[in-house]
Short mmCIF file of C-alpha atoms and ligand atoms in Angstrom, two decimals:
data_model
loop_
_atom_site.label_atom_id
_atom_site.label_comp_id
_atom_site.label_asym_id
_atom_site.label_seq_id
_atom_site.Cartn_x
_atom_site.Cartn_y
_atom_site.Cartn_z
CA UNK V 373 41.86 79.25 97.08
CA UNK V 374 44.67 78.41 94.74
CA UNK V 375 47.24 77.53 97.37
CA UNK V 376 48.35 74.45 95.58
CA UNK V 377 48.60 76.13 92.29
CA UNK V 378 50.65 78.77 93.82
CA UNK V 379 52.94 76.36 95.46
CA UNK V 380 53.54 74.54 92.20
CA UNK V 381 54.38 77.88 90.64
CA UNK V 382 57.47 78.13 92.76
CA UNK V 383 58.92 74.84 91.52
CA UNK V 384 57.95 74.23 87.90
CA UNK V 385 56.77 76.29 84.96
CA UNK V 386 56.31 79.39 87.02
CA UNK V 387 55.29 81.72 84.15
CA UNK V 388 52.81 79.24 82.75
CA UNK V 389 51.28 78.64 86.12
CA UNK V 390 50.84 82.26 86.73
CA UNK V 391 49.16 82.58 83.35
CA UNK V 392 46.78 79.80 84.13
CA UNK V 393 46.02 81.29 87.54
CA UNK V 394 45.05 84.67 86.06
CA UNK V 395 42.92 82.96 83.40
CA UNK V 396 41.05 81.20 86.21
CA UNK V 397 40.74 84.38 88.07
CA UNK V 398 39.12 85.98 85.02
CA UNK V 399 36.82 83.16 84.43
CA UNK V 400 35.66 83.32 88.06
CA UNK V 401 35.19 87.05 87.97
CA UNK V 402 32.87 86.54 84.94
CA UNK V 403 31.08 83.82 86.63
CA UNK V 404 30.46 85.92 89.59
CA UNK V 405 29.07 88.72 87.55
CA UNK V 406 26.77 86.44 85.74
CA UNK V 407 25.47 84.39 88.62
CA UNK V 408 25.37 87.08 91.34
CA UNK V 409 27.40 86.95 94.60
CA UNK V 410 25.22 84.61 96.61
CA UNK V 411 24.83 81.93 93.93
CA UNK V 412 28.54 82.19 93.09
CA UNK V 413 29.49 81.80 96.69
CA UNK V 414 27.21 78.82 97.16
CA UNK V 415 28.68 76.91 94.31
CA UNK V 416 31.99 78.21 93.26
CA UNK V 417 33.55 79.53 96.31
CA UNK V 418 35.72 76.54 96.99
CA UNK V 419 36.31 75.24 93.49
CA UNK V 420 39.92 74.82 92.72
CA UNK V 421 41.42 74.72 89.26
CA UNK V 422 43.93 71.81 89.15
CA UNK V 423 45.25 72.24 85.70
CA UNK V 424 44.69 72.40 81.85
CA UNK V 425 45.88 69.80 79.35
CA UNK V 426 44.75 67.71 76.43
CA UNK V 427 41.95 70.16 75.74
CA UNK V 428 40.56 69.75 79.22
CA UNK V 429 40.19 71.98 82.27
CA UNK V 430 40.35 69.95 85.48
CA UNK V 431 38.63 71.44 88.50
CA UNK V 432 38.33 70.05 91.94
CA UNK V 433 35.29 70.66 94.10
CA UNK V 434 34.54 69.89 97.69
CA UNK V 435 31.57 67.63 97.44
CA UNK V 436 29.73 65.21 95.00
CA UNK V 437 26.68 67.41 95.35
CA UNK V 438 28.48 70.36 94.00
CA UNK V 439 30.01 68.36 91.32
CA UNK V 440 26.62 67.05 90.11
CA UNK V 441 25.21 70.58 90.18
CA UNK V 442 28.05 72.09 88.21
CA UNK V 443 28.01 69.22 85.75
CA UNK V 444 24.35 69.64 85.09
CA UNK V 445 24.18 73.40 85.02
CA UNK V 446 27.57 75.08 84.39
CA UNK V 447 29.78 72.96 82.21
CA UNK V 448 28.77 74.67 78.92
CA UNK V 449 29.31 78.03 80.52
CA UNK V 450 32.63 76.96 81.93
CA UNK V 451 33.92 75.69 78.58
CA UNK V 452 32.77 78.84 76.86
CA UNK V 453 34.45 81.04 79.28
CA UNK V 454 37.67 78.99 79.21
CA UNK V 455 37.65 79.06 75.43
CA UNK V 456 37.77 82.83 75.57
CA UNK V 457 40.97 82.48 77.50
CA UNK V 458 42.42 79.40 75.78
CA UNK V 459 40.68 78.19 72.58
CA UNK V 460 42.22 74.75 72.84
CA UNK V 461 39.87 73.93 75.73
CA UNK V 462 36.96 71.62 74.76
CA UNK V 463 35.89 70.08 78.04
CA UNK V 464 35.70 70.53 81.76
CA UNK V 465 36.44 67.65 84.15
CA UNK V 466 35.23 67.97 87.62
CA UNK V 467 36.77 65.90 90.43
CA UNK V 468 35.68 65.64 94.02
CA UNK V 469 38.49 66.40 96.34
CA UNK V 470 37.13 64.26 99.15
CA UNK V 471 36.67 61.24 97.18
CA UNK V 472 40.31 61.27 96.19
CA UNK V 473 41.13 61.78 99.89
CA UNK V 474 38.62 59.26 101.23
CA UNK V 475 39.74 56.47 98.80
CA UNK V 476 43.13 56.94 100.28
CA UNK V 477 41.95 56.87 103.80
CA UNK V 478 39.76 53.87 103.39
CA UNK V 479 36.25 53.50 102.23
CA UNK V 480 34.76 53.36 105.71
CA UNK V 481 35.38 57.04 106.39
CA UNK V 482 34.04 58.30 103.06
CA UNK V 483 30.57 59.14 104.04
CA UNK V 484 31.55 61.14 107.03
CA UNK V 485 34.53 62.95 105.59
CA UNK V 486 32.55 64.07 102.53
CA UNK V 487 30.99 66.47 104.89
CA UNK V 488 34.43 68.01 105.61
CA UNK V 489 34.36 70.62 102.97
CA UNK V 490 31.21 72.38 102.01
CA UNK V 491 32.58 75.62 100.74
CA UNK V 492 33.19 77.55 103.85
CA UNK V 493 34.20 74.77 106.12
CA UNK V 494 37.04 73.77 103.92
CA UNK V 495 38.04 77.28 103.40
CA UNK V 496 38.30 77.99 107.07
CA UNK V 497 39.73 74.75 108.18
CA UNK V 498 42.13 73.57 105.54
CA UNK V 499 44.15 70.40 106.07
CA UNK V 500 43.77 69.36 109.66
CA UNK V 501 40.10 68.56 109.08
CA UNK V 502 40.92 66.24 106.21
CA UNK V 503 42.08 63.62 108.60
CA UNK V 504 39.82 60.59 108.28
CA UNK V 505 37.21 60.35 111.05
CA UNK V 506 38.02 56.72 111.44
CA UNK V 507 41.32 57.56 113.17
CA UNK V 508 39.33 59.63 115.70
CA UNK V 509 37.01 56.76 116.21
CA UNK V 510 39.91 54.25 116.56
CA UNK V 511 40.82 55.36 120.05
CA UNK V 512 37.45 56.67 121.00
CA UNK V 513 35.34 54.74 123.54
CA UNK V 514 32.50 52.41 122.50
CA UNK V 515 29.83 54.46 120.92
CA UNK V 516 27.23 55.42 123.58
CA UNK V 517 29.63 54.87 126.48
CA UNK V 518 30.33 57.58 128.89
CA UNK V 519 33.13 59.82 128.01
CA UNK V 520 36.19 61.12 129.74
CA UNK V 521 39.63 60.54 128.45
CA UNK V 522 42.04 58.86 130.61
CA UNK V 523 41.64 57.93 134.35
CA UNK V 524 39.60 60.44 136.33
CA UNK V 525 40.26 59.65 139.93
CA UNK V 526 39.26 56.68 142.05
CA UNK V 527 35.81 55.42 142.57
CA UNK V 528 33.91 56.87 139.72
CA UNK V 529 33.98 55.51 136.24
CA UNK V 530 33.93 57.73 133.14
CA UNK V 531 30.43 56.47 132.50
CA UNK V 532 29.16 58.07 135.68
CA UNK V 533 30.85 61.41 135.21
CA UNK V 534 31.00 62.39 131.54
CA UNK V 535 28.34 62.33 128.90
CA UNK V 536 28.58 60.38 125.59
CA UNK V 537 29.96 62.09 122.62
CA UNK V 538 28.02 62.09 119.28
CA UNK V 539 30.23 60.67 116.63
CA UNK V 540 28.63 63.00 114.07
CA UNK V 541 29.59 66.11 116.02
CA UNK V 542 33.02 66.69 114.67
CA UNK V 543 34.80 69.71 113.12
CA UNK V 544 34.69 67.86 109.82
CA UNK V 545 30.86 67.98 109.92
CA UNK V 546 30.53 71.54 110.98
CA UNK V 547 29.87 73.96 108.28
CA UNK V 548 31.33 77.41 108.93
CA UNK V 549 29.59 80.66 107.97
CA UNK V 550 29.56 84.27 109.02
CA UNK V 551 27.32 83.64 111.97
CA UNK V 552 29.52 80.99 113.63
CA UNK V 553 33.01 81.69 112.45
CA UNK V 554 34.29 83.23 115.58
CA UNK V 555 32.88 80.41 117.80
CA UNK V 556 34.28 77.87 115.37
CA UNK V 557 37.81 79.53 115.25
CA UNK V 558 37.90 79.65 118.93
CA UNK V 559 36.81 76.07 119.36
CA UNK V 560 39.45 74.90 116.94
CA UNK V 561 42.20 76.95 118.71
CA UNK V 562 41.27 75.47 122.04
CA UNK V 563 41.27 71.97 120.62
CA UNK V 564 44.51 72.29 118.74
CA UNK V 565 46.72 74.01 121.16
CA UNK V 566 47.95 72.76 124.53
CA UNK V 567 48.46 76.32 125.78
CA UNK V 568 45.46 77.82 127.55
CA UNK V 569 44.85 80.89 125.37
CA UNK V 570 41.54 82.14 126.82
CA UNK V 571 40.00 80.75 129.85
CA UNK V 572 37.08 80.11 129.98
CA UNK V 573 35.94 79.89 126.46
CA UNK V 574 32.19 80.85 126.69
CA UNK V 575 30.01 79.90 123.66
CA UNK V 576 26.53 81.19 123.57
CA UNK V 577 23.73 81.24 121.05
CA UNK V 578 20.10 80.25 120.47
CA UNK V 579 18.94 76.70 120.55
CA UNK V 580 19.94 74.39 117.73
CA UNK V 581 22.73 76.63 116.42
CA UNK V 582 25.69 74.23 117.01
CA UNK V 583 26.91 74.77 120.56
CA UNK V 584 26.89 71.17 121.53
CA UNK V 585 28.24 70.15 118.22
CA UNK V 586 31.24 72.43 118.65
CA UNK V 587 31.96 71.14 122.20
CA UNK V 588 31.88 67.52 121.08
CA UNK V 589 34.05 68.49 118.14
CA UNK V 590 36.60 69.96 120.60
CA UNK V 591 36.64 66.74 122.58
CA UNK V 592 37.07 64.57 119.52
CA UNK V 593 39.84 66.72 118.22
CA UNK V 594 41.76 66.87 121.45
CA UNK V 595 41.33 63.08 121.80
CA UNK V 596 42.97 62.71 118.31
CA UNK V 597 45.70 65.18 118.76
CA UNK V 598 46.51 64.91 122.45
CA UNK V 599 45.18 61.59 123.60
CA UNK V 600 46.99 61.93 126.86
CA UNK V 601 44.88 65.02 127.93
CA UNK V 602 41.91 64.31 130.12
CA UNK V 603 38.80 65.83 128.78
CA UNK V 604 35.52 65.88 130.50
CA UNK V 605 32.29 66.98 128.68
CA UNK V 606 29.03 67.00 130.51
CA UNK V 607 25.76 69.15 130.71
CA UNK V 608 25.22 71.46 133.59
CA UNK V 609 22.26 69.35 134.34
CA UNK V 610 24.38 66.28 134.72
CA UNK V 611 26.82 68.30 136.82
CA UNK V 612 24.02 69.05 139.21
CA UNK V 613 22.81 65.49 139.29
CA UNK V 614 26.30 64.24 140.08
CA UNK V 615 26.73 66.82 142.73
CA UNK V 616 23.45 66.01 144.46
CA UNK V 617 24.30 62.38 144.39
CA UNK V 618 27.60 63.03 146.00
CA UNK V 619 25.88 65.03 148.67
CA UNK V 620 23.50 62.29 149.27
CA UNK V 621 26.26 59.64 149.60
CA UNK V 622 28.48 62.00 151.58
CA UNK V 623 31.08 61.78 148.88
CA UNK V 624 31.72 65.29 147.96
CA UNK V 625 35.45 65.01 148.39
CA UNK V 626 35.67 62.43 145.73
CA UNK V 627 33.36 64.35 143.63
CA UNK V 628 35.52 67.52 143.71
CA UNK V 629 38.65 65.44 143.21
CA UNK V 630 37.33 64.02 139.88
CA UNK V 631 36.58 67.33 138.35
CA UNK V 632 39.77 68.88 139.44
CA UNK V 633 42.04 66.40 137.84
CA UNK V 634 40.86 67.02 134.30
CA UNK V 635 42.79 69.02 131.71
CA UNK V 636 39.78 70.27 129.96
CA UNK V 637 36.38 70.62 131.42
CA UNK V 638 33.30 71.41 129.24
CA UNK V 639 30.05 72.22 130.82
CA UNK V 640 27.09 72.51 128.26
CA UNK V 641 24.04 74.61 128.81
CA UNK V 642 25.14 76.30 131.91
CA UNK V 643 21.87 78.41 132.11
CA UNK V 644 20.41 75.28 133.52
CA UNK V 645 22.02 76.02 136.99
CA UNK V 646 20.40 79.46 137.26
CA UNK V 647 18.38 79.64 140.47
CA UNK V 648 20.07 76.50 141.88
CA UNK V 649 22.14 77.95 144.55
CA UNK V 650 24.27 75.17 145.94
CA UNK V 651 24.99 73.67 142.60
CA UNK V 652 26.11 77.09 141.39
CA UNK V 653 28.37 77.31 144.44
CA UNK V 654 29.93 74.05 143.71
CA UNK V 655 30.24 74.71 140.06
CA UNK V 656 32.00 77.98 140.88
CA UNK V 657 34.54 76.33 143.11
CA UNK V 658 35.27 73.67 140.50
CA UNK V 659 35.61 76.32 137.84
CA UNK V 660 37.93 78.47 139.87
CA UNK V 661 40.13 75.61 140.91
CA UNK V 662 40.51 74.58 137.34
CA UNK V 663 41.20 78.02 136.10
CA UNK V 664 43.71 78.67 138.87
CA UNK V 665 45.56 75.50 137.78
CA UNK V 666 45.57 76.74 134.20
CA UNK V 667 43.19 74.01 132.95
CA UNK V 668 41.09 74.85 130.03
CA UNK V 669 37.33 75.38 130.81
CA UNK V 670 34.69 75.69 128.09
CA UNK V 671 31.12 76.73 128.89
CA UNK V 672 28.09 76.97 126.74
CA UNK V 673 24.84 78.77 127.34
CA UNK V 674 21.85 80.04 125.47
CA UNK V 675 22.63 83.63 126.39
CA UNK V 676 25.60 85.74 127.23
CA UNK V 677 27.18 85.73 130.65
CA UNK V 678 25.77 89.09 131.63
CA UNK V 679 22.30 88.02 130.57
CA UNK V 680 22.28 84.88 132.77
CA UNK V 681 19.64 85.71 135.27
CA UNK V 682 19.43 83.74 138.46
CA UNK V 683 23.20 83.24 138.47
CA UNK V 684 25.21 85.16 140.99
CA UNK V 685 26.86 88.27 139.83
CA UNK V 686 30.43 87.19 140.75
CA UNK V 687 29.99 83.97 138.73
CA UNK V 688 28.54 85.77 135.78
CA UNK V 689 31.30 88.19 135.61
CA UNK V 690 33.93 85.56 136.02
CA UNK V 691 32.40 83.55 133.19
CA UNK V 692 33.04 86.49 130.90
CA UNK V 693 36.68 86.94 131.70
CA UNK V 694 37.98 84.72 128.89
CA UNK V 695 36.70 84.76 125.40
CA UNK V 696 32.96 85.15 124.87
CA UNK V 697 32.04 83.92 121.38
CA UNK V 698 28.43 84.08 120.13
CA UNK V 699 26.79 82.07 117.50
CA UNK V 700 24.34 84.20 115.53
CA UNK V 701 21.27 82.90 113.69
CA UNK V 702 22.17 81.37 110.33
CA UNK V 703 22.04 83.24 107.09
CA UNK V 704 20.87 81.75 103.79
CA UNK V 705 24.25 80.95 102.61
CA UNK V 706 25.14 79.05 105.66
CA UNK V 707 21.88 77.16 105.68
CA UNK V 708 22.35 76.14 102.03
CA UNK V 709 25.92 75.10 102.83
CA UNK V 710 24.70 72.92 105.67
CA UNK V 711 22.02 71.32 103.55
CA UNK V 712 24.37 70.64 100.74
CA UNK V 713 26.69 68.85 103.20
CA UNK V 714 23.93 66.79 104.66
CA UNK V 715 22.45 66.09 101.26
CA UNK V 716 25.86 64.89 100.13
CA UNK V 717 26.15 62.58 102.98
CA UNK V 718 22.69 61.20 102.45
CA UNK V 719 23.26 60.75 98.73
CA UNK V 720 26.61 59.03 99.18
CA UNK V 721 25.12 56.52 101.60
CA UNK V 722 21.53 56.39 100.49
CA UNK V 723 21.88 54.58 97.21
CA UNK V 724 19.55 55.96 94.53
CA UNK V 725 18.28 58.98 96.37
CA UNK V 726 18.68 62.16 94.56
CA UNK V 727 17.99 65.54 96.14
CA UNK V 728 17.51 68.24 93.65
CA UNK V 729 19.38 71.55 94.36
CA UNK V 730 16.14 73.56 94.04
CA UNK V 731 14.72 71.60 97.04
CA UNK V 732 17.74 72.46 99.09
CA UNK V 733 17.39 76.12 98.01
CA UNK V 734 13.79 76.15 98.96
CA UNK V 735 14.50 74.69 102.40
CA UNK V 736 17.32 77.18 102.94
CA UNK V 737 14.92 79.98 102.19
CA UNK V 738 12.04 78.81 104.21
CA UNK V 739 13.37 76.94 107.30
CA UNK V 740 14.95 79.79 109.11
CA UNK V 741 14.49 78.80 112.75
CA UNK V 742 17.61 76.73 113.47
CA UNK V 743 19.92 73.99 112.16
CA UNK V 744 18.24 71.24 113.97
CA UNK V 745 14.89 71.97 112.23
CA UNK V 746 16.74 72.51 108.94
CA UNK V 747 18.27 69.00 109.30
CA UNK V 748 14.91 67.49 110.45
CA UNK V 749 13.24 68.89 107.37
CA UNK V 750 15.68 67.33 105.03
CA UNK V 751 15.48 64.05 106.82
CA UNK V 752 11.72 64.06 106.62
CA UNK V 753 11.66 64.68 102.98
CA UNK V 754 14.16 61.99 102.31
CA UNK V 755 12.41 59.45 104.54
CA UNK V 756 9.10 60.25 102.88
CA UNK V 757 10.64 59.75 99.49
CA UNK V 758 12.16 56.48 100.26
CA UNK V 759 9.04 55.24 101.92
CA UNK V 760 6.61 55.99 99.15
CA UNK V 761 9.28 55.41 96.50
CA UNK V 762 8.83 58.67 94.73
CA UNK V 763 11.49 61.16 93.59
CA UNK V 764 12.08 64.25 95.69
CA UNK V 765 10.54 67.32 94.24
CA UNK V 766 9.65 70.76 95.31
CA UNK V 767 5.97 70.05 95.47
CA UNK V 768 6.59 66.95 97.58
CA UNK V 769 8.78 68.91 99.95
CA UNK V 770 6.09 71.53 100.36
CA UNK V 771 3.58 68.93 101.01
CA UNK V 772 5.50 66.89 103.56
CA UNK V 773 6.71 69.91 105.43
CA UNK V 774 3.51 71.98 105.50
CA UNK V 775 3.37 72.36 109.34
CA UNK V 776 7.03 73.23 109.59
CA UNK V 777 6.76 75.75 106.87
CA UNK V 778 3.95 77.37 108.51
CA UNK V 779 5.76 77.66 111.84
CA UNK V 780 8.76 79.18 109.97
CA UNK V 781 6.77 81.68 108.03
CA UNK V 782 8.29 85.09 108.27
CA UNK V 783 6.52 87.85 109.97
CA UNK V 784 6.11 90.44 107.31
CA UNK V 785 5.81 94.03 108.39
CA UNK V 786 3.67 96.67 106.87
CA UNK V 787 6.88 98.81 106.32
CA UNK V 788 8.41 96.04 104.41
CA UNK V 789 5.35 95.64 102.25
CA UNK V 790 5.33 99.40 101.49
CA UNK V 791 8.99 99.31 100.58
CA UNK V 792 8.68 96.28 98.32
CA UNK V 793 5.57 97.55 96.60
CA UNK V 794 7.11 101.01 96.00
CA UNK V 795 10.25 99.45 94.66
CA UNK V 796 8.29 97.22 92.38
CA UNK V 797 6.20 100.03 90.91
CA UNK V 798 9.14 102.46 90.98
CA UNK V 799 7.37 105.07 93.04
CA UNK V 800 8.76 106.81 96.12
CA UNK V 801 8.27 105.26 99.58
CA UNK V 802 6.81 108.51 100.72
CA UNK V 803 4.01 108.13 98.14
CA UNK V 804 2.67 105.17 100.21
CA UNK V 805 1.74 107.58 102.94
CA UNK V 806 1.04 110.75 100.85
CA UNK V 807 -2.38 112.06 99.94
CA UNK V 808 -1.60 111.92 96.10
CA UNK V 809 -4.44 110.35 94.15
CA UNK V 810 -2.91 109.86 90.80
CA UNK V 811 -3.44 106.28 89.60
CA UNK V 812 0.32 105.66 89.25
CA UNK V 813 0.62 105.96 93.01
CA UNK V 814 -2.88 105.17 94.23
CA UNK V 815 -2.93 101.75 92.68
CA UNK V 816 0.31 100.52 94.23
CA UNK V 817 -0.78 102.03 97.58
CA UNK V 818 -3.95 99.97 97.38
CA UNK V 819 -1.97 96.82 96.54
CA UNK V 820 0.23 97.50 99.60
CA UNK V 821 -2.84 97.89 101.77
CA UNK V 822 -4.31 94.70 100.34
CA UNK V 823 -1.04 92.78 100.98
CA UNK V 824 -0.86 94.26 104.47
CA UNK V 825 -4.32 92.81 105.21
CA UNK V 826 -3.36 89.42 103.74
CA UNK V 827 0.10 88.98 105.13
CA UNK V 828 0.02 90.60 108.54
CA UNK V 829 -2.27 90.25 111.52
CA UNK V 830 -2.82 94.02 111.78
CA UNK V 831 -6.35 95.26 112.09
CA UNK V 832 -7.85 97.51 109.41
CA UNK V 833 -7.54 100.76 111.51
CA UNK V 834 -3.92 99.93 112.21
CA UNK V 835 -3.22 99.46 108.54
CA UNK V 836 -4.96 102.75 107.84
CA UNK V 837 -2.85 104.46 110.37
CA UNK V 838 0.46 103.18 108.80
CA UNK V 839 -0.65 104.50 105.47
CA UNK V 840 -0.48 108.27 106.39
CA UNK V 841 -3.31 108.10 108.92
CA UNK V 842 -6.07 106.90 106.57
CA UNK V 843 -9.41 105.71 107.66
CA UNK V 844 -10.13 101.92 108.00
CA UNK V 845 -12.91 102.38 105.36
CA UNK V 846 -10.22 103.37 102.88
CA UNK V 847 -8.44 100.21 103.67
CA UNK V 848 -11.59 98.12 103.18
CA UNK V 849 -12.20 99.89 99.91
CA UNK V 850 -8.66 99.12 98.74
CA UNK V 851 -8.85 95.47 99.71
CA UNK V 852 -12.14 94.97 97.76
CA UNK V 853 -10.89 96.90 94.83
CA UNK V 854 -7.73 94.81 94.43
CA UNK V 855 -9.75 91.65 94.91
CA UNK V 856 -12.05 92.45 92.13
CA UNK V 857 -9.35 93.82 89.77
CA UNK V 858 -7.39 90.58 90.22
CA UNK V 859 -10.38 88.72 88.83
CA UNK V 860 -10.49 90.64 85.66
CA UNK V 861 -6.88 91.57 85.12
CA UNK V 862 -4.50 88.53 84.93
CA UNK V 863 -1.47 90.89 84.67
CA UNK V 864 -2.30 92.53 87.94
CA UNK V 865 -2.99 89.29 89.59
CA UNK V 866 0.42 88.06 88.56
CA UNK V 867 2.04 91.16 89.97
CA UNK V 868 0.25 90.76 93.30
CA UNK V 869 1.16 87.11 93.41
CA UNK V 870 4.75 87.78 92.75
CA UNK V 871 4.89 90.56 95.37
CA UNK V 872 3.33 88.18 97.93
CA UNK V 873 5.89 85.50 97.18
CA UNK V 874 8.72 87.91 97.48
CA UNK V 875 7.52 89.08 100.73
CA UNK V 876 6.95 85.62 102.08
CA UNK V 877 10.34 84.34 100.77
CA UNK V 878 12.44 86.71 102.75
CA UNK V 879 14.37 90.00 102.55
CA UNK V 880 17.33 90.44 100.39
CA UNK V 881 17.82 87.39 98.27
CA UNK V 882 15.09 87.71 95.67
P1 ADP T 151 22.72 73.62 120.29
O1 ADP T 151 23.56 72.87 121.28
O2 ADP T 151 23.26 75.00 120.06
O3 ADP T 151 21.27 73.73 120.69
P2 ADP T 151 23.44 71.49 118.51
O4 ADP T 151 24.92 71.65 118.63
O5 ADP T 151 22.76 70.43 119.20
O6 ADP T 151 22.80 72.96 118.89
O7 ADP T 151 22.97 71.48 116.96
C1 ADP T 151 21.69 71.08 116.47
C2 ADP T 151 21.96 70.27 115.24
O8 ADP T 151 22.32 71.12 114.11
C3 ADP T 151 22.93 69.23 115.36
O9 ADP T 151 22.55 67.98 114.68
C4 ADP T 151 24.21 69.81 114.76
O10 ADP T 151 25.01 68.70 114.14
C5 ADP T 151 23.59 70.66 113.58
N1 ADP T 151 24.36 71.81 113.33
C6 ADP T 151 24.35 72.99 113.96
N2 ADP T 151 25.25 73.84 113.44
C7 ADP T 151 25.84 73.22 112.44
C8 ADP T 151 26.73 73.60 111.45
N3 ADP T 151 27.30 74.80 111.40
N4 ADP T 151 27.20 72.61 110.60
C9 ADP T 151 26.62 71.39 110.59
N5 ADP T 151 25.65 71.06 111.40
C10 ADP T 151 25.26 71.91 112.36
MG1 MG T 152 23.09 71.91 123.04
#
């Protein structure tokens, strides 16, 4: 994280630099201990210390959003921690790296390149991604036009063959986390090098997790770095459509020719051709011809090659010969990173809109399905706020997104409830199932039964069975008991409420 600091250390004031660096390391260690790993990673992971002077510490952060949050919540703490290292420090100045960069690159690119460096993205993709997007766009085709770089054989124009690229789907705008780092690294590698390192690159993962985004990003990047290379991106569906059309017009030779002269072929959502035999056959020929000529092929699908039912065995196994990179469902940290990037983008273009961090944290907790829904949720909240002219708040977000939140509700299991409740009351998990009747274990057990009834769809007998084979009448009794106790005992009601919220909120983070 301190690459620049370290470089400077070689040339001037090495000892002093070194000292500063270890001071900063100590401050960060303390912050991490105070804030916890997850919060620390969300906000401090990619904060650089630029220097100290005139009683000021200067920090650089990736986004405006992170700057606002740090300024609002952490400056006092930062000053205090620095003073412990260096009593002359009175103030912390926080700069946004991208603003500095964007100003240099021209105002037009600012809103897009801000997204470049949410914590992990910047860490994983250091300088190349800093190039202004406008340079990519400069030699890109008209927005919305068909896409294939360079001439692609006679007769058929790029508009017929390729599919348009989304200008937002760039590496700069792709936030990297644990779940997608392999796919991202492979995509970058393919985009940046002219050598064919792995062929094909096979990207797979559930819907809305960024496969199409990565493929477009590869196309944009190649176009920027190697504009002479011919890149063709299309969906498997479009491939089939083109093929059928060629058959109808008895033009299959030309069809084949066009594909076989590209340097990089990307076919998105290849699961689409399952069960479609002649399309598969043609696809396979094209695929083999390109691979034999050492042209890069990149494929995406919603499942792994071996799970592609309805696709011939020889094709499936051939698809898995190169590098197979899967994109896992997002984790909380990545969801928050993505939301921060998008929020930053909105706030830097949207005038007065302010999106409180608590709302982003709430969304990252609760919208767990996929990135598309996550983005959609944020957009909806923002659109609503600007329509009715109200500031964005947690309450409003909950209100606007009620349906989405419901469909994202976690399925809580009885085992989870038992574990949580046992932890909360500091009893052994085994006591949930045991026959012990002492109040200290019987009450928590009843609460766990009560929550099982409320939070799962299990029937009373099923719940009874999970609690050491108890009768369903015992469960009914527990539910009634807790219901009535909650009415008279505010403390107990609070406990039950807290447990419910913990269970609904998700596993580890709370
Ligand atoms: P898929 O093709 O896997 O179904 P997409 O590539 O269409 O998913 O992604 C869905 C949406 O989520 C797009 O708007 C995309 O930009 C966004 N998205 C997905 N992953 C990320 C990520 N890691 N960082 C930023 N945006 C992402
Ligand atoms: Mg897609």
